[in-house]
Coordinates of C-alpha atoms and ligand atoms in Angstrom, one line a residue:
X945 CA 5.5 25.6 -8.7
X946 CA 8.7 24.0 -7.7
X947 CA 10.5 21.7 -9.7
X948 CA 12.9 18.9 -7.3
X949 CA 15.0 16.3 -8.9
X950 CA 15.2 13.6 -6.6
X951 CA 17.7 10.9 -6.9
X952 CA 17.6 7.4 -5.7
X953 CA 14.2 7.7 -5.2
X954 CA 13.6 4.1 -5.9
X955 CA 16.3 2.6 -3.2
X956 CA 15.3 2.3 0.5
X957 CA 16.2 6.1 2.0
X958 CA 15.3 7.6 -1.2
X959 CA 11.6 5.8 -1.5
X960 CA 10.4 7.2 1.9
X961 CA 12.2 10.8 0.9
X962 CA 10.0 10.3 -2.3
X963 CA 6.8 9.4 -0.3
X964 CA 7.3 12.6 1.4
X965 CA 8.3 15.1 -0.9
X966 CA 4.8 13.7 -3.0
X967 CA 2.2 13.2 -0.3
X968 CA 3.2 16.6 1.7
X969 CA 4.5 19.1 -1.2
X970 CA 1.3 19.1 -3.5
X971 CA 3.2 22.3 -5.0
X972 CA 6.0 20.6 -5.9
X973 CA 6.7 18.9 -9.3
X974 CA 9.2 15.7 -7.9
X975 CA 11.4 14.1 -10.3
X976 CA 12.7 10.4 -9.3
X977 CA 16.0 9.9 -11.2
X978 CA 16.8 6.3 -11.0
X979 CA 19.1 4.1 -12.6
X980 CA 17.2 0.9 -11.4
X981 CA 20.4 -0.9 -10.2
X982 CA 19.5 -3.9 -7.7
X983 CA 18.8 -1.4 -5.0
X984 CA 16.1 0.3 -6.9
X985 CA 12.7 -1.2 -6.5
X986 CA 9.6 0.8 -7.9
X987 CA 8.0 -1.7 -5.7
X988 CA 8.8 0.7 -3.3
X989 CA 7.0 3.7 -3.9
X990 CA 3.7 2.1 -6.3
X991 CA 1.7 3.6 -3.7
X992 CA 2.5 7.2 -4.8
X993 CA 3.5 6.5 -8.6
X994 CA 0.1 7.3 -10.0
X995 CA -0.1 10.7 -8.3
X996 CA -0.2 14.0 -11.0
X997 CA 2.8 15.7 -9.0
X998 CA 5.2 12.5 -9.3
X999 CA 7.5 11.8 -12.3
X1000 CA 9.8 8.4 -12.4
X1001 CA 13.0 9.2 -15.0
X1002 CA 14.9 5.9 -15.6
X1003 CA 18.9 7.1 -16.0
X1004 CA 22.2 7.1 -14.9
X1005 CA 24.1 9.8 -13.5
X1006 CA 27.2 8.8 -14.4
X1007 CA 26.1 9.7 -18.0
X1008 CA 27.3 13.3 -18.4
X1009 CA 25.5 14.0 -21.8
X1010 CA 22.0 12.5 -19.9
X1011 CA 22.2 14.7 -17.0
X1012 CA 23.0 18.0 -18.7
X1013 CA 20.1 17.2 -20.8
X1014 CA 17.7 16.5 -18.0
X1015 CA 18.6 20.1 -16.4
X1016 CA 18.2 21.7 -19.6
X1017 CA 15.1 20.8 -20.2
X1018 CA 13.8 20.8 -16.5
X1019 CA 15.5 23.5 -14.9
X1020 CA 15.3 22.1 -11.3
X1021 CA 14.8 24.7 -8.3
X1022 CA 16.6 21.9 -6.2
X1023 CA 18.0 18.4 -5.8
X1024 CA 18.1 16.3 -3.4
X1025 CA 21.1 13.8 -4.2
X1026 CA 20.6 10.1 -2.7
X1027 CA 21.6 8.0 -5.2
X1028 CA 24.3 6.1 -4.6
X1029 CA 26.3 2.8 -4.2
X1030 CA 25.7 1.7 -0.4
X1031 CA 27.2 -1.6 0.2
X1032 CA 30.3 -1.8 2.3
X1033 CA 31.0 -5.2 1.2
X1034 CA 30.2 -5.0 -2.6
X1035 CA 32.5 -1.6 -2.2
X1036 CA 35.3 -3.8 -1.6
X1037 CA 34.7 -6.6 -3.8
X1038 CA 34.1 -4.1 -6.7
X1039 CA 35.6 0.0 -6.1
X1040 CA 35.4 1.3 -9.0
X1041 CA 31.6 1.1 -9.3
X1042 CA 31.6 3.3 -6.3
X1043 CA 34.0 5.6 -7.9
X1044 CA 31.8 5.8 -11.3
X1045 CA 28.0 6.4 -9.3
X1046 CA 29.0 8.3 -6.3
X1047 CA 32.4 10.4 -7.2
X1048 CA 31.7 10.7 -10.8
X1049 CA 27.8 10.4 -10.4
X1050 CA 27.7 13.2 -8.0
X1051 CA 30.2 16.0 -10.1
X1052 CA 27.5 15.6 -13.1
X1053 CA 25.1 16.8 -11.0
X1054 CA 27.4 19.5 -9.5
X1055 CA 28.0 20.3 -12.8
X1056 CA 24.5 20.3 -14.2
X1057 CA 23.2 22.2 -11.6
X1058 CA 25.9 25.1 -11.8
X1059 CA 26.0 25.4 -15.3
X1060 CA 22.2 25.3 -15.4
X1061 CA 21.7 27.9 -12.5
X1062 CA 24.1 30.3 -13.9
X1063 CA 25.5 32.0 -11.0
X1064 CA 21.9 32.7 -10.6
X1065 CA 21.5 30.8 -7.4
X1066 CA 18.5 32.6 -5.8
X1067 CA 15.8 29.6 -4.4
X1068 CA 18.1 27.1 -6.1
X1069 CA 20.0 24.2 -3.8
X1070 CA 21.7 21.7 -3.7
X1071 CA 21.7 18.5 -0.9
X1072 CA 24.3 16.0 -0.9
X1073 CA 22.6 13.1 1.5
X1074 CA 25.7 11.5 3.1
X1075 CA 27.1 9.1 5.7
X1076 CA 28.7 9.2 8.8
X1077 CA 31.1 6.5 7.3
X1078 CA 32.8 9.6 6.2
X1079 CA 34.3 10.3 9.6
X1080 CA 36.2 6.6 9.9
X1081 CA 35.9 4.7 13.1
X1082 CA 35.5 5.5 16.7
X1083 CA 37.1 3.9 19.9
X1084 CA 35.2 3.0 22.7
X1085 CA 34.3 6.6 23.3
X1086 CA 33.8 10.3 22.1
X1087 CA 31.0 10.9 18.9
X1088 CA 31.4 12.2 15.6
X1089 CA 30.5 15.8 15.2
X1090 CA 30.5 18.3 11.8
X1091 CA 33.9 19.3 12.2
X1092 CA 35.3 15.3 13.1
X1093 CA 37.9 15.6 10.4
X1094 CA 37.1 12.8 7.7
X1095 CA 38.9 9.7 8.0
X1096 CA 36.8 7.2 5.7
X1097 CA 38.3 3.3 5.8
X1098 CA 36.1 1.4 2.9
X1099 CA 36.3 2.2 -0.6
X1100 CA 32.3 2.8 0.2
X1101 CA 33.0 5.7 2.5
X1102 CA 35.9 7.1 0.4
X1103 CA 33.5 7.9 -2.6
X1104 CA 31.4 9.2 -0.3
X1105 CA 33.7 11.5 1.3
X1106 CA 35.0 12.2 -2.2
X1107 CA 31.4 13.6 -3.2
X1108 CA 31.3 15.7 0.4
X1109 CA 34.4 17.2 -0.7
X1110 CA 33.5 18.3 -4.0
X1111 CA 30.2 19.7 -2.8
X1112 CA 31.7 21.5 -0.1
X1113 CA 34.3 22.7 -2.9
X1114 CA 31.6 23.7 -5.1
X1115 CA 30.0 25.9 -2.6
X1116 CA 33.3 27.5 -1.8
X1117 CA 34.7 28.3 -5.6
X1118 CA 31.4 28.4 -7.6
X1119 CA 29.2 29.7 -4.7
X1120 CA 26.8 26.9 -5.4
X1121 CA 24.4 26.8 -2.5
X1122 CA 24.1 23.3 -1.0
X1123 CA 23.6 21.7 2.5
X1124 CA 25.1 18.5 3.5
X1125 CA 24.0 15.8 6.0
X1126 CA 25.8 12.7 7.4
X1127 CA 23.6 10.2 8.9
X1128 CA 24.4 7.3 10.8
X1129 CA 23.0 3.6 9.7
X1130 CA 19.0 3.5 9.0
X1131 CA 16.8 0.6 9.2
X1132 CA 12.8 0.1 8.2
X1133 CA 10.9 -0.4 5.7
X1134 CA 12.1 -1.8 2.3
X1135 CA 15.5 -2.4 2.7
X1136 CA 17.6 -4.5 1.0
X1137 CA 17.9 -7.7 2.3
X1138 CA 21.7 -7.3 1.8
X1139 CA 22.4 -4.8 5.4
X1140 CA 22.3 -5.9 8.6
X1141 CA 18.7 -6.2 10.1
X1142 CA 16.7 -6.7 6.7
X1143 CA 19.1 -9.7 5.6
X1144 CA 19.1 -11.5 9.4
X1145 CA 14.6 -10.5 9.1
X1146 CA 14.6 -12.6 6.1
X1147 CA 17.2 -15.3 7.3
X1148 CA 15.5 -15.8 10.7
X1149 CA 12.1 -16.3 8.3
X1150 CA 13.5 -18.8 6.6
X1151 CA 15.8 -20.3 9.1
X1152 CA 18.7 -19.8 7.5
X1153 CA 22.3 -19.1 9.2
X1154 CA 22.6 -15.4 10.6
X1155 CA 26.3 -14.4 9.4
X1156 CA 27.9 -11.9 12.3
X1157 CA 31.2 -10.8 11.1
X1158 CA 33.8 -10.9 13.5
X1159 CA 33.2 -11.5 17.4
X1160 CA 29.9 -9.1 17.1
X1161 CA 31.4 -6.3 18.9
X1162 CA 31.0 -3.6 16.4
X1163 CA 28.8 -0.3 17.4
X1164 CA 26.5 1.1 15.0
X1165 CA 23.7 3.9 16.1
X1166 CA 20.7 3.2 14.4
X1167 CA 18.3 5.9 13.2
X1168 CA 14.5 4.4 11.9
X1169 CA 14.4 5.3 8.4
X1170 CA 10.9 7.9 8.4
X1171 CA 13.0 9.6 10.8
X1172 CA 15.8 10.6 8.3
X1173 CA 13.1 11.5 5.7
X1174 CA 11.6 14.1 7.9
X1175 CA 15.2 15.6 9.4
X1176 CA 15.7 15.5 5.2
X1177 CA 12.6 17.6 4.7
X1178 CA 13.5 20.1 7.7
X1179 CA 17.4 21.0 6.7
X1180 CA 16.5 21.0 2.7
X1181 CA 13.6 23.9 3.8
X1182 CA 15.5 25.0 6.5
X1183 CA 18.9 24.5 6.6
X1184 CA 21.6 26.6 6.3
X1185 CA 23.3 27.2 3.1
X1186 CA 26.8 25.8 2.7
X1187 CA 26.6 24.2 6.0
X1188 CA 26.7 20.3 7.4
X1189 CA 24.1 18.3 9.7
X1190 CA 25.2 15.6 11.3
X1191 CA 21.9 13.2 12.0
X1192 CA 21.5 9.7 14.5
X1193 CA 19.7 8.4 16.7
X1194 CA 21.4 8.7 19.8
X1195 CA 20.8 4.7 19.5
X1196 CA 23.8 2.5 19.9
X1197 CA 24.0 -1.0 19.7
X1198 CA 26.8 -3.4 19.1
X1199 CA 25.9 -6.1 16.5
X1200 CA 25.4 -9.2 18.7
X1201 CA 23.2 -7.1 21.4
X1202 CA 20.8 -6.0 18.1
X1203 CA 21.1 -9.6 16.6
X1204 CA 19.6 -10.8 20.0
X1205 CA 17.0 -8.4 20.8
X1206 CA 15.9 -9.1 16.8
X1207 CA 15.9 -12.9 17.6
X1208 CA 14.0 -12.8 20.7
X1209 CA 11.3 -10.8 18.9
X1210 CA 11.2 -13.0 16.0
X1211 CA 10.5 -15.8 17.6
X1212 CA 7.7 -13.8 19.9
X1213 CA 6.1 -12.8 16.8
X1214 CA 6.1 -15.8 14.8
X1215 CA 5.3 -18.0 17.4
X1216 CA 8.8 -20.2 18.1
X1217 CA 10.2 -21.2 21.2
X1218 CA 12.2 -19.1 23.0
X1219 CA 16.0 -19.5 21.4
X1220 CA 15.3 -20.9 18.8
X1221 CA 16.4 -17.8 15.9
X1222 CA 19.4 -17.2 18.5
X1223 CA 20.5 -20.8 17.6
X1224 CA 21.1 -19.5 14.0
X1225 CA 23.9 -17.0 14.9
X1226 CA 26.8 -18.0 13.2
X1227 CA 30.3 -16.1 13.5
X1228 CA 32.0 -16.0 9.8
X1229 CA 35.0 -14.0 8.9
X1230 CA 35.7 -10.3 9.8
X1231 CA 35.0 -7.9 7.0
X1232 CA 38.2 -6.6 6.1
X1233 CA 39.1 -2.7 7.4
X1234 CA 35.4 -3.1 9.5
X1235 CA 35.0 -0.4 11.3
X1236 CA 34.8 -0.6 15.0
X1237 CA 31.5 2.2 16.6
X1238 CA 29.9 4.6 14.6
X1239 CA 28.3 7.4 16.9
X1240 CA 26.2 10.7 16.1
X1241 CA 26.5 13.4 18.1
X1242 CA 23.5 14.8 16.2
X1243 CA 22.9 18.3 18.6
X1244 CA 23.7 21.0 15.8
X1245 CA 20.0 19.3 14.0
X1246 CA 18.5 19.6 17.1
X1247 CA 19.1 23.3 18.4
X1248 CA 19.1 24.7 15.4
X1249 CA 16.6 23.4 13.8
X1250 CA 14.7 21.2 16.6
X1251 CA 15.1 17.7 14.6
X1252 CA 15.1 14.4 17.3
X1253 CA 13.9 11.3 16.6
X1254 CA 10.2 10.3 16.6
X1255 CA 10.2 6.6 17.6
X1256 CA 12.3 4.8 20.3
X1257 CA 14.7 1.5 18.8
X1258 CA 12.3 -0.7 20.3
X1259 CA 9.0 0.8 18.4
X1260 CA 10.8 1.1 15.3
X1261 CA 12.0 -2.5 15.4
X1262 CA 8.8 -3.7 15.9
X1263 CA 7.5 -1.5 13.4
X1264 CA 9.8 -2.6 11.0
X1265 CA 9.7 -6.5 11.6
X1266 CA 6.2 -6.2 11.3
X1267 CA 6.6 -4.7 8.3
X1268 CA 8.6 -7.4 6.8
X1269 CA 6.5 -9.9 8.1
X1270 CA 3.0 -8.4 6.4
X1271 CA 4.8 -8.0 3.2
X1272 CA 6.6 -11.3 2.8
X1273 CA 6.0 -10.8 -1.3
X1274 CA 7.7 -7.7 -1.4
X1275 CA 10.5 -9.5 0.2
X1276 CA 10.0 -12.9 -1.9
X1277 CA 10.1 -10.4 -5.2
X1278 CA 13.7 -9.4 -4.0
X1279 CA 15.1 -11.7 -2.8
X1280 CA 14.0 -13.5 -6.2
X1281 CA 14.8 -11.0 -8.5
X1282 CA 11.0 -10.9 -9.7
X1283 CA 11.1 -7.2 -8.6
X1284 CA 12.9 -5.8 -11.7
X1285 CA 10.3 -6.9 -14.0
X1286 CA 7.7 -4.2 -12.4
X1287 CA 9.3 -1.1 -14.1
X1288 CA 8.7 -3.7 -17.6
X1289 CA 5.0 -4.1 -16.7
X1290 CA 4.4 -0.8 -15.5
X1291 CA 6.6 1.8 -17.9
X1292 CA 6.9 -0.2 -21.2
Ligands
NAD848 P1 20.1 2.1 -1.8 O1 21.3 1.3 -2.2 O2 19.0 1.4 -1.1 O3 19.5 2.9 -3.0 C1 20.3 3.6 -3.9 C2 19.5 4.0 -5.1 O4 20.3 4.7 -6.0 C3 18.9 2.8 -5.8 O5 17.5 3.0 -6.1 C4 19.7 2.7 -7.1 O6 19.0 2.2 -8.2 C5 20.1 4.1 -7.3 N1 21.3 4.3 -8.1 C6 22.5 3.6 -7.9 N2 23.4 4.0 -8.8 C7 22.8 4.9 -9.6 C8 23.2 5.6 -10.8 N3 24.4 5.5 -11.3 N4 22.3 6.5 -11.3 C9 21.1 6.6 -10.8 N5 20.6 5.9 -9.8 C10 21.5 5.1 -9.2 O7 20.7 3.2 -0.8 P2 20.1 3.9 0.5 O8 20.5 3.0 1.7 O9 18.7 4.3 0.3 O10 21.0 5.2 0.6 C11 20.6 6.4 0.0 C12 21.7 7.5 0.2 O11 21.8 7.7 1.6 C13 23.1 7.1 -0.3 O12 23.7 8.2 -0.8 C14 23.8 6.6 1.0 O13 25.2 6.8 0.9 C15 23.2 7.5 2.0 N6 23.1 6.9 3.4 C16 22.6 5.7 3.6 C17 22.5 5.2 4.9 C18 22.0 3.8 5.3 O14 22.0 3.4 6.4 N7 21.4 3.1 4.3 C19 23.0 6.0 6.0 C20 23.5 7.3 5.7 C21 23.5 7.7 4.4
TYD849 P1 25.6 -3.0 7.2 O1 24.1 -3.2 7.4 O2 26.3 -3.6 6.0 O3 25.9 -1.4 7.3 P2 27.4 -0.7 7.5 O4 28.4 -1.6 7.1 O5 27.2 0.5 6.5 O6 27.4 -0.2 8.9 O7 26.3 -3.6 8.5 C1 26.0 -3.2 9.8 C2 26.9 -3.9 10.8 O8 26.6 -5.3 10.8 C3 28.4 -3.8 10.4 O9 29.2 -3.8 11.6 C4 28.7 -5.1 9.7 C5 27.7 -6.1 10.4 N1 27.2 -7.2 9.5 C6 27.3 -8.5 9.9 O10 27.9 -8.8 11.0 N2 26.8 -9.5 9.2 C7 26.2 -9.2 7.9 O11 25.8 -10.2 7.2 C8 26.1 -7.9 7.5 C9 25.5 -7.5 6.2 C10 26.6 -6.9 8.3

């Protein structure tokens, strides 16, 4: 029997890693460690919280004395690191709280896990889930690939290339075995209504403004959420030790293209005219230091270990549209803030 600390398990990539590791890895014990900031919703994962091979920790990693005491008593075989700050635009309104979760955060689990394993590293490892962020900002062409030197422009992808370089440096001086990945931007199933597609879902529903920074020209590649979870599964059980996995979905599409195609499909599914979401568009204000294209050039996953995505764009849209339209209360819980009383109700 394996014991795997997962963390974030309650935020969007890390419920559908959760959902995973539970339903597939009977074998496995799986620790959720999470902090239960806004982003973490155990509305996300009630479907699997009952189940004898699942166990929900409430805690911070940024507390040192917590997380040494977790690994002492648990003795993890592996972690899979998610949680995290994710928000460009609270990053800049607010740094140092990215500093504290995912620099700090991050080097307590290094830590833990090191001192725990001892130098005895045999079936241990460690996976620092990470962003393509890390590699800054493309022009017009080329893609970011493992050895794109880093080049991160928000104080979001700075702590996140701070962690990066810490794990990397921890597999080089300690000989801690990790793997890394850097994904490009996901989307699907209970995401926070604060990113792109979720927020302008929930606008469009309730007819609100749809904010597009800027002129709309920015490039994103969009990867479907259940995707990343399985590329997680393959490179933590197959990976390479001490090596990096650059994962996308070979999907780009600059904001105002994806804003339209959303709105046209909006108003198919809920029965509105033709135009009539699109009439919601409003440009606002640039974020500041906004990044231009994000690309994957995610080949190394695929030869080596045979990872592409499952879905096209257009099925995992209308996958996840669908999904936010049949569960309107999970969005109403959010977007209220009813959705932090569930972990009350359910664990006190
Ligand atoms: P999220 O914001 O939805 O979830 C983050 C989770 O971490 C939440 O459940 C939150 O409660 C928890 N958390 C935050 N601070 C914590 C702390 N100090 N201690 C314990 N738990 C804490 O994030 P996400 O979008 O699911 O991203 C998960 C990971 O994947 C992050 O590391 C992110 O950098 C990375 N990533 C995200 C994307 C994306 O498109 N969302 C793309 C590539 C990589
Ligand atoms: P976001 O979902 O915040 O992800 P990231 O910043 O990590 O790429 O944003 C995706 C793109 O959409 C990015 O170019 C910023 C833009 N955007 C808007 O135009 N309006 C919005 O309200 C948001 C949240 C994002």
């Amino acid at each position: 029997m394996k014991k795997i600390l997962i963390t974030g398990g309650a935020g969007f990539i890390g419920s559908h890693v959760v959902r995973r590791f539970v339903n597939k890895y009977p074998e496995y014990q799986i620790y959720n460690l999470d902090a239960l900031t806004y982003a973490g919703n155990l509305e996300n994962i009630k479907d699997i919280q009952k189940h004898s091979n699942y166990n929900f920790v409430k805690g911070d990693i940024v507390d040192e004395v917590f997380i040494n005491e977790l690994f002492s008593i648990h003795n993890f075989d592996g972690v899979l690191h998610l949680a995290a700050e994710s928000h460009v635009d609270r990053s800049i309104e607010d740094p140092l709280a990215f500093v504290k979760t995912n620099v700090i955060g991050t080097m307590n689990l290094l830590n833990a896990a090191k001192n725990q394993w001892k130098n005895n590293f045999e079936g241990k490892r460690f996976y620092h889930i990470s962003t393509d962020e890390v590699y800054g900002s493309l022009g017009a062409e080329g893609l970011f690939t493992e050895t794109t030197p880093y080049a991160p422009n928000s104080p979001y992808s700075a702590s996140k290339a701070s962690s990066d370089h810490f794990v990397r440096a921890y597999g080089e001086t300690y000989g801690l075995p990790y793997v890394l990945t850097n994904c490009s931007n996901n989307y699907g199933s209970y995401h926070f209504p604060e990113k792109l597609i979720p927020l302008f879902i929930n606008n469009i529903i309730n007819n609100k403004p749809l904010p597009v920074y800027g002129d709309g020209n920015y490039t994103r590649d969009w990867l479907f959420v259940e995707d990343h979870a399985i590329a997680i599964d393959l490179v933590f059980h197959e990976g390479k030790n001490q090596e990096t996995y650059n994962i996308g979905g070979f999907n780009e599409w600059k904001n105002i293209n994806l804003v339209t195609l959303l709105c046209e499909i909006m108003d198919k599914k809920l029965g509105r005219d033709t135009g009539t979401s699109q009439k919601l568009i409003t440009y606002v204000k640039d974020r500041p230091g906004h990044d231009l294209r994000y690309a994957i050039d995610a080949s190394k996953i695929n030869k080596e270990l045979g990872w592409k995505p499952s879905v096209t764009f257009e099925e995992g849209l209308e996958k996840t549209i669908s999904w936010y339209l049949n569960n309107e209360e999970w969005l109403k819980n959010v977007t209220s803030g009813s959705y932090k009383d569930y972990y009350k109700k359910q664990y006190s």
